[in-house]
CSV table of N, CA and C in Angstrom, one decimal:
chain,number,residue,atom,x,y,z
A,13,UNK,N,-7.1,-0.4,14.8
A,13,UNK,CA,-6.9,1.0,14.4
A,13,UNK,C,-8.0,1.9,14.9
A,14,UNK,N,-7.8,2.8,15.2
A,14,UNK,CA,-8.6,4.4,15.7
A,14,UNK,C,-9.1,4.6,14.3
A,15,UNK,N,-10.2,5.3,14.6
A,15,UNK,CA,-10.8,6.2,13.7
A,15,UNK,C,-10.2,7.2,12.9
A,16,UNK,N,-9.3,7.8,13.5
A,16,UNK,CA,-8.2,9.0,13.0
A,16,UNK,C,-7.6,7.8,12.1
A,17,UNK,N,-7.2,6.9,12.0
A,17,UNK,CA,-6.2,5.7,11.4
A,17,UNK,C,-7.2,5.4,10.3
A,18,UNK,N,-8.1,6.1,9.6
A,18,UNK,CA,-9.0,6.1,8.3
A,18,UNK,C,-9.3,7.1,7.9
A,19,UNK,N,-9.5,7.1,6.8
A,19,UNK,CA,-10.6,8.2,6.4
A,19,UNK,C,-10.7,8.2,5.2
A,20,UNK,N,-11.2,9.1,4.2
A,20,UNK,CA,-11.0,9.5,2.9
A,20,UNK,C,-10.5,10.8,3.0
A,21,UNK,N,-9.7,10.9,2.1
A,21,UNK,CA,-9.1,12.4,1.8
A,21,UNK,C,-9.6,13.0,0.9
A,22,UNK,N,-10.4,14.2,1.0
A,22,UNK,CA,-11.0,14.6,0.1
A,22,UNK,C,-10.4,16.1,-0.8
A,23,UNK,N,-9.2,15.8,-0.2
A,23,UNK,CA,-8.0,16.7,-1.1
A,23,UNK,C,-8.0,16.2,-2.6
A,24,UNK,N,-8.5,14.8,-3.0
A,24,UNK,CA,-8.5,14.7,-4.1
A,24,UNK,C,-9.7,14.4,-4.8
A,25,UNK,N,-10.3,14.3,-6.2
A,25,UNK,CA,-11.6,13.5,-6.4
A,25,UNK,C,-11.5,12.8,-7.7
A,26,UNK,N,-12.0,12.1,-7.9
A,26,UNK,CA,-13.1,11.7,-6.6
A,26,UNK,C,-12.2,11.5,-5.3
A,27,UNK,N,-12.8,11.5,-4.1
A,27,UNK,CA,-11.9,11.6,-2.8
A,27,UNK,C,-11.6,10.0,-2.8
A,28,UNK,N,-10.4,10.0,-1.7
A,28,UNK,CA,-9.4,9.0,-1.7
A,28,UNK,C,-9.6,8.2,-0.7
A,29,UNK,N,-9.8,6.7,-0.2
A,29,UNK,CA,-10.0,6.5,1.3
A,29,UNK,C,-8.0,5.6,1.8
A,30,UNK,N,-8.2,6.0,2.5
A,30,UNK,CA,-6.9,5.5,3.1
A,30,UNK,C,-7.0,5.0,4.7
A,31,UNK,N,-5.5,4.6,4.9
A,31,UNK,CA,-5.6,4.0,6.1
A,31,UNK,C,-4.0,4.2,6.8
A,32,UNK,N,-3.6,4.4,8.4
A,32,UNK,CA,-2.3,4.2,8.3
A,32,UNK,C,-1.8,2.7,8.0
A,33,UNK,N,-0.7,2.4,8.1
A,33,UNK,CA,0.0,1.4,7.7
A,33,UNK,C,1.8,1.2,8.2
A,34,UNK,N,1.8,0.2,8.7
A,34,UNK,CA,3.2,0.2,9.7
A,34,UNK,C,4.1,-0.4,8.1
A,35,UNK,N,5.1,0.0,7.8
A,35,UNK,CA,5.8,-1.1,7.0
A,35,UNK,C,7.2,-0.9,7.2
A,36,UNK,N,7.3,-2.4,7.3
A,36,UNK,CA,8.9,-3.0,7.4
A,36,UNK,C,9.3,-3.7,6.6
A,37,UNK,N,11.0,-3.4,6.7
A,37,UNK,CA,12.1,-4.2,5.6
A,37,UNK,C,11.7,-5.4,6.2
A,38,UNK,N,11.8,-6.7,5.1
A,38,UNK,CA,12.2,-8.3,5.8
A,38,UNK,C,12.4,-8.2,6.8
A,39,UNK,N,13.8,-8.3,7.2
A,39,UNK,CA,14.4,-8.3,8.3
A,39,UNK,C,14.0,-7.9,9.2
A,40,UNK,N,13.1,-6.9,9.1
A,40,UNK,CA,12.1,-6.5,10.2
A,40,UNK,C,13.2,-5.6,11.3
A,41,UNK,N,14.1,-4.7,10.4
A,41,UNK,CA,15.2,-4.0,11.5
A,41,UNK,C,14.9,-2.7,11.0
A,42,UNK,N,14.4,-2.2,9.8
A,42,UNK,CA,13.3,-0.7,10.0
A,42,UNK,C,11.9,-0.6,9.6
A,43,UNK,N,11.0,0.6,9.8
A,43,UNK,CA,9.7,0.7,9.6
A,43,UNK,C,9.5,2.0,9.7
A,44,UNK,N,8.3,2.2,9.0
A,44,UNK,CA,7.5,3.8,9.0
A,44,UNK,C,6.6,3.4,8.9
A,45,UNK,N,5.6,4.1,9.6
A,45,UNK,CA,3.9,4.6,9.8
A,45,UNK,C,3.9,5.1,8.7
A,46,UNK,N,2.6,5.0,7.6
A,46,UNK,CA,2.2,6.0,6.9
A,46,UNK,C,1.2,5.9,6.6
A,47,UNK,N,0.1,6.9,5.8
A,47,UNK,CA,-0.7,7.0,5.4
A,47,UNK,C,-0.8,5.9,3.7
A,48,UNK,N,-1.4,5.0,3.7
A,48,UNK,CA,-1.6,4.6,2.7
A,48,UNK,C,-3.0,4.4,1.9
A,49,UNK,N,-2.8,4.9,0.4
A,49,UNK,CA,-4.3,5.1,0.0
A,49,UNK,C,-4.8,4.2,-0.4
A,50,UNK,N,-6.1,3.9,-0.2
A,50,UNK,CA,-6.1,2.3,-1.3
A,50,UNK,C,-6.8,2.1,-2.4
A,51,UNK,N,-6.2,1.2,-2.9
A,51,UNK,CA,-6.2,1.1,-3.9
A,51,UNK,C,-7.1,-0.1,-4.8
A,52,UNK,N,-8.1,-0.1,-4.8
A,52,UNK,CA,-8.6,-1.6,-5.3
A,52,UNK,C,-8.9,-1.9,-6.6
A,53,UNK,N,-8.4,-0.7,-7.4
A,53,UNK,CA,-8.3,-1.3,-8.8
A,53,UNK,C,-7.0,-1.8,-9.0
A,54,UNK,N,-6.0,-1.6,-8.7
A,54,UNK,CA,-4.5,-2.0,-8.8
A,54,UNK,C,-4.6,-3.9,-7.9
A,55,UNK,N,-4.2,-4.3,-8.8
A,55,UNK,CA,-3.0,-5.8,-8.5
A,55,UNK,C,-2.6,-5.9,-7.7
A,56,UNK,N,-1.4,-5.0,-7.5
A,56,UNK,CA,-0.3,-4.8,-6.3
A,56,UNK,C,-0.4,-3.6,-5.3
A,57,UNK,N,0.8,-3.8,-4.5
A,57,UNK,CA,0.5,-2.2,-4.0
A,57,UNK,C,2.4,-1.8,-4.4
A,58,UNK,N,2.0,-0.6,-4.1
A,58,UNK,CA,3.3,0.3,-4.6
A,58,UNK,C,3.7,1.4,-3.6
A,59,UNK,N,5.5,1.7,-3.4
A,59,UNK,CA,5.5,2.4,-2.3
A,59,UNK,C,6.4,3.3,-2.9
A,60,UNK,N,6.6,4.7,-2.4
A,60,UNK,CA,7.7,5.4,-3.4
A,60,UNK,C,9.0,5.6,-2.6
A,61,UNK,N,9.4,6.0,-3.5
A,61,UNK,CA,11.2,6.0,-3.2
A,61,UNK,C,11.5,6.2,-2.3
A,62,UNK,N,10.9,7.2,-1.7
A,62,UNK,CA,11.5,8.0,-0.5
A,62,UNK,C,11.2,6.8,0.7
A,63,UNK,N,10.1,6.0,0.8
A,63,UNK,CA,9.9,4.9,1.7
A,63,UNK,C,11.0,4.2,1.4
A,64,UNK,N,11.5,3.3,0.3
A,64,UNK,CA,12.3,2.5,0.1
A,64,UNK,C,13.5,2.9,0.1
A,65,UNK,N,14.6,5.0,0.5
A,65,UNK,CA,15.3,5.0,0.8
A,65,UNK,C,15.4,4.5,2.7
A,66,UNK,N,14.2,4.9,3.3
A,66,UNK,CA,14.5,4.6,4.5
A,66,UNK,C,14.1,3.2,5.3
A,67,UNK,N,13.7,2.2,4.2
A,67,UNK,CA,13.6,1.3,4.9
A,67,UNK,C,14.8,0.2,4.3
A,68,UNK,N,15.5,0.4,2.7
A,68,UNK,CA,16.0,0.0,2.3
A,68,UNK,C,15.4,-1.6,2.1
A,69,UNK,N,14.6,-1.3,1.1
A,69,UNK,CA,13.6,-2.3,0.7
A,69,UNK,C,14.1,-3.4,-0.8
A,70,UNK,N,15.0,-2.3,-1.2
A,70,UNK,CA,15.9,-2.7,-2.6
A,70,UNK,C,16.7,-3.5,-2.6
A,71,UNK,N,17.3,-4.0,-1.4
A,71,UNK,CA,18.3,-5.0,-0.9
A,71,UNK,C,17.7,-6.4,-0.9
A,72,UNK,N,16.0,-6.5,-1.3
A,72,UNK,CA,15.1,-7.7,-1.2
A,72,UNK,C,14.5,-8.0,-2.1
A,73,UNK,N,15.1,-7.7,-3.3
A,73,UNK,CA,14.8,-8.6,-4.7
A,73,UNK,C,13.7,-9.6,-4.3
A,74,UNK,N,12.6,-9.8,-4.7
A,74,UNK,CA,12.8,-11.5,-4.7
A,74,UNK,C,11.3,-11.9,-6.0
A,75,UNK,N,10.9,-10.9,-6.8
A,75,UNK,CA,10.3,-11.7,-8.1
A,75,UNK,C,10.2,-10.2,-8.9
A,76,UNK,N,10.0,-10.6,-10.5
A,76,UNK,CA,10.2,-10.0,-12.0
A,76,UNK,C,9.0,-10.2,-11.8
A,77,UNK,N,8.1,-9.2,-12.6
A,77,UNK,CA,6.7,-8.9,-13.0
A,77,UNK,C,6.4,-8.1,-14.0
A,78,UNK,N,5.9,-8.5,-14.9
A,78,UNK,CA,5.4,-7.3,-15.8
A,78,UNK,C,4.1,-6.5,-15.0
A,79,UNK,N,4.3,-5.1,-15.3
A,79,UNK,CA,3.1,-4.2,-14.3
A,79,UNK,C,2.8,-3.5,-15.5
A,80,UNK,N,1.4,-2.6,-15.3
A,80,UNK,CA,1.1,-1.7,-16.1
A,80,UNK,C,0.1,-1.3,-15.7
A,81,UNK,N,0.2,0.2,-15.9
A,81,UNK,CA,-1.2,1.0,-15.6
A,81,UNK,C,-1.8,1.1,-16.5
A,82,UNK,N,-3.3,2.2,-16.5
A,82,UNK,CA,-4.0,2.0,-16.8
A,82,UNK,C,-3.9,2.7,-18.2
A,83,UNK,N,-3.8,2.3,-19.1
A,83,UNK,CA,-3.6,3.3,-20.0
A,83,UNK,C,-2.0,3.0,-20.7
A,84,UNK,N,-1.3,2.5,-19.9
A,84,UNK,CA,0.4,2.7,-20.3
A,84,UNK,C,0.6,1.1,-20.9
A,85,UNK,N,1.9,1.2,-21.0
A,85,UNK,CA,2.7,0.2,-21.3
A,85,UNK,C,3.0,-0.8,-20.5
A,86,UNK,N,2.8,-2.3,-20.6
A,86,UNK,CA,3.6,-3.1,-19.7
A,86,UNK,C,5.1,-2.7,-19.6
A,87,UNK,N,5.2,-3.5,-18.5
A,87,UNK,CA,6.6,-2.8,-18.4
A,87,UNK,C,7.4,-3.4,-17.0
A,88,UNK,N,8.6,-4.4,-17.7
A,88,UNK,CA,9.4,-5.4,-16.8
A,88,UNK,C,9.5,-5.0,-15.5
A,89,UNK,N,9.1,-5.4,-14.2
A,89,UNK,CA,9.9,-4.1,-12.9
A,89,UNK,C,10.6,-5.4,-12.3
A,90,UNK,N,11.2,-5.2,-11.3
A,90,UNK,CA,11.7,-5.9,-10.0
A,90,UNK,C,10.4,-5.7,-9.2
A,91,UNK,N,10.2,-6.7,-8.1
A,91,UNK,CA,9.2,-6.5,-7.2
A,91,UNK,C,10.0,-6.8,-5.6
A,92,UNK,N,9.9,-6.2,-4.6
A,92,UNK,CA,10.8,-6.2,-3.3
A,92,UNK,C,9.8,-6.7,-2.5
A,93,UNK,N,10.2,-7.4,-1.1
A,93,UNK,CA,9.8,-7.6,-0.3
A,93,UNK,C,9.4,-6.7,0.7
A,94,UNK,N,8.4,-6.7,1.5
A,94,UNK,CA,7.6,-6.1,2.5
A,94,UNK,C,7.1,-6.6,3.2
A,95,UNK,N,6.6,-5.9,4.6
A,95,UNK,CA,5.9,-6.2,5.7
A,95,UNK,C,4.8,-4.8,6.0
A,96,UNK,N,3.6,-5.3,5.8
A,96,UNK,CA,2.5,-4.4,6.0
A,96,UNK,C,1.8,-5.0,7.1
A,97,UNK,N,2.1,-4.1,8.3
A,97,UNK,CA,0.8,-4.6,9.3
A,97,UNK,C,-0.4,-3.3,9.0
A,98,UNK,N,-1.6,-4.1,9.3
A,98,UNK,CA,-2.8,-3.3,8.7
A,98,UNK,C,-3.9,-3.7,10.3
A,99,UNK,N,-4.6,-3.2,10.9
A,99,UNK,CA,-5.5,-3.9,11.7
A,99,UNK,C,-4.6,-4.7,12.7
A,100,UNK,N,-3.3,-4.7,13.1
A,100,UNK,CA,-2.9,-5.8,14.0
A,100,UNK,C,-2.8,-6.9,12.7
A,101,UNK,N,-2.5,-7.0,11.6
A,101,UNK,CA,-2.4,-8.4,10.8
A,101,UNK,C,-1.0,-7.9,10.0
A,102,UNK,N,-0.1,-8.2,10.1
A,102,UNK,CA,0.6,-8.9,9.1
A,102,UNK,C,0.8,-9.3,8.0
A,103,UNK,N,1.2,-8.7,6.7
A,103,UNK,CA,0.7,-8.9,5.9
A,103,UNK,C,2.5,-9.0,4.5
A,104,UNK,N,3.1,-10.1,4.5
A,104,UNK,CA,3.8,-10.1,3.8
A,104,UNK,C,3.9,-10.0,1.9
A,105,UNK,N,4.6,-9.0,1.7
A,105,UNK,CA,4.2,-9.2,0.3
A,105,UNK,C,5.0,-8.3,-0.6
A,106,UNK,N,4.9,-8.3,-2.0
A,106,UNK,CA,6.1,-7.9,-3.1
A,106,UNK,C,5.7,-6.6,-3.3
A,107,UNK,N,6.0,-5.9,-3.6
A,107,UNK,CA,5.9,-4.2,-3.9
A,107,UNK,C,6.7,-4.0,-5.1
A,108,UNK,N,6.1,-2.9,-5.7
A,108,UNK,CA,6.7,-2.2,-6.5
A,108,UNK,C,7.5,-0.6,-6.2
A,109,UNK,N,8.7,-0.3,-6.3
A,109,UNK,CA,8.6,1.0,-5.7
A,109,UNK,C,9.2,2.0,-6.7
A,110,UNK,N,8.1,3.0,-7.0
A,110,UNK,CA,8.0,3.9,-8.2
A,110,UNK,C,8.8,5.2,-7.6
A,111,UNK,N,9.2,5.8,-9.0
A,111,UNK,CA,9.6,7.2,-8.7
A,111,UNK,C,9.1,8.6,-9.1
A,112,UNK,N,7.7,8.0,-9.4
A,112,UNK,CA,6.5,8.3,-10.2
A,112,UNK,C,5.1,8.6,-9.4
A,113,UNK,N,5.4,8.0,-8.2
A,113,UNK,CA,4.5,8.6,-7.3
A,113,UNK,C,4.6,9.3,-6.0
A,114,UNK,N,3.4,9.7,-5.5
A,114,UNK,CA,3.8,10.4,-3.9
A,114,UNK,C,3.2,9.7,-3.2
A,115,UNK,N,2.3,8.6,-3.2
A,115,UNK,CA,1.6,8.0,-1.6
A,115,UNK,C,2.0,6.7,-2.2
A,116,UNK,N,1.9,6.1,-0.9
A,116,UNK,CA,2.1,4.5,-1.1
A,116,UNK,C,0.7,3.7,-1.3
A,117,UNK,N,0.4,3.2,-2.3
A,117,UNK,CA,-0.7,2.4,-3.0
A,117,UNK,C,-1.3,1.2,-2.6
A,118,UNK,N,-2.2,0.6,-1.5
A,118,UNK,CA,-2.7,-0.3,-0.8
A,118,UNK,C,-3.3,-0.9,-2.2
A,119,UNK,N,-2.7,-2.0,-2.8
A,119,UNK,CA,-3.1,-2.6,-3.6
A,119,UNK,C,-4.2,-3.7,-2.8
A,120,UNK,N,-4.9,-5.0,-4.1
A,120,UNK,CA,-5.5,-5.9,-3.5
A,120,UNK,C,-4.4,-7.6,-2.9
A,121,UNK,N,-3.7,-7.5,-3.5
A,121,UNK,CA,-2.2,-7.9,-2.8
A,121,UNK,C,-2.7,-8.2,-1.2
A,122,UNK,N,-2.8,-7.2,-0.5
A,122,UNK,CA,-2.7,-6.8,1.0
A,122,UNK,C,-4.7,-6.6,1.1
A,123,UNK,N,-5.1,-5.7,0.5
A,123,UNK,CA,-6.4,-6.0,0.5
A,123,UNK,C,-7.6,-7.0,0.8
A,124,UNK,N,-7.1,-8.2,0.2
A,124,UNK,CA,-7.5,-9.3,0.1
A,124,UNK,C,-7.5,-10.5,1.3
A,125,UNK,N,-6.8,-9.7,2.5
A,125,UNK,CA,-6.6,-10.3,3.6
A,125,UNK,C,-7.2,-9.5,4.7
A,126,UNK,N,-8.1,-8.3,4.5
A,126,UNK,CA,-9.2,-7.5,5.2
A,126,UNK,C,-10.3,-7.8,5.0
A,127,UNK,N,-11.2,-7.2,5.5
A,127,UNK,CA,-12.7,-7.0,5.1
A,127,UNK,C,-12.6,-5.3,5.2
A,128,UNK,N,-12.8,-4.7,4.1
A,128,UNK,CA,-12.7,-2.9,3.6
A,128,UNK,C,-14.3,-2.8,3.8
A,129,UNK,N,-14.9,-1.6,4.5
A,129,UNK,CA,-15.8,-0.9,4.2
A,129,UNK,C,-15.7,0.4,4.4
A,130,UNK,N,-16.5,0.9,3.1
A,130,UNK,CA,-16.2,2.3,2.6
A,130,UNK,C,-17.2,3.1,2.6
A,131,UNK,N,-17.7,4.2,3.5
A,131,UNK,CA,-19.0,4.8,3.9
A,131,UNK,C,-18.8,6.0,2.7
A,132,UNK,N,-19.3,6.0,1.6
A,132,UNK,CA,-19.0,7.6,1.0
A,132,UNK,C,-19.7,8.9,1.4
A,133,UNK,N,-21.1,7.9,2.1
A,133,UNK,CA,-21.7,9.3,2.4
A,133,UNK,C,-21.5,10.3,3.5
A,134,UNK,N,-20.8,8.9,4.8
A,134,UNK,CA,-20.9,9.7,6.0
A,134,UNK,C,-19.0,9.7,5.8
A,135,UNK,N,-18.2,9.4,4.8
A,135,UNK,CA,-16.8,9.9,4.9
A,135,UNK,C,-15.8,9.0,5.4
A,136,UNK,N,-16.6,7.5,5.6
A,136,UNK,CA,-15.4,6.6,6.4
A,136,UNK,C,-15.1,5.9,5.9
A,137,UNK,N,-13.9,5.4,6.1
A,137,UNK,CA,-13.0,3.9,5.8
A,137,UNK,C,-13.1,2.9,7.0
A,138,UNK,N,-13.0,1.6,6.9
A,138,UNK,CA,-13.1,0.6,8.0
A,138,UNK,C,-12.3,-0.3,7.8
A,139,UNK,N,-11.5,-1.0,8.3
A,139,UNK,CA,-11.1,-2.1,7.8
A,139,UNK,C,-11.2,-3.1,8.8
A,140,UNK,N,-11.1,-3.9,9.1
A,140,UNK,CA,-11.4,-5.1,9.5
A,140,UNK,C,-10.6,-6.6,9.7
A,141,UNK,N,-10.4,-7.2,10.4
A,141,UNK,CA,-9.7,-8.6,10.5
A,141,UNK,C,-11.0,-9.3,10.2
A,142,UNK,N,-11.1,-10.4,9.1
A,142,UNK,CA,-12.0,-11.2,8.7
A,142,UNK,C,-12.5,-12.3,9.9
């Protein structure tokens, strides 16, 4: 990934660091580029609706989980299958897809298969193949 393919967004604050992110249905027959923010207090990562009308991600059941934020209620979901390439890697894994948010949530899920560095002072994100 380019330099442009990081950053922090400082539309929010504390500011946000993100990264693009290719993701595909299983089947690997659609995908979208997006901006995904990450997330390293969160478990999972999470993608919103509007991704999972166009990738049709809901068709991929494949595990129950209790989830909860921070502050809220556990609370039963379905978890769907995914394909996150990050760095040129690959990265298979369950998602939640909310109707409650607007960016898709780089949990430690997918995390945990990079090396993340986060410059706050000078504004950068990095990620890395270990």
């Amino acid at each position: 990934m380019s330099a442009e393919s990081t950053g922090i967004d400082e539309t929010y604050y504390p500011p946000f660091p993100w990264c693009l992110v290719n993701i595909h249905n299983l089947p690997k027959t659609k995908n979208v580029i997006v901006k995904g923010y990450i997330d390293t207090g969160s478990d999972g990562t999470i993608v919103t609706i509007d991704i999972d009308e166009r990738l049709e991600l809901h068709r991929q059941p494949i595990a129950l989980a209790e989830t909860m934020g921070i502050g809220g209620k556990p609370e039963l979901r379905a978890l769907y299958a995914a394909i996150f390439t990050v760095k040129g890697i690959e990265i298979v894994t369950a998602v939640d897809i909310r109707d409650d948010v607007e960016e898709v949530l780089i949990g430690r899920d997918i995390l945990h298969h990079l090396i993340l560095n986060i410059d706050w002072k000078k504004g950068t994100t990095d990620l890395k193949d270990p």
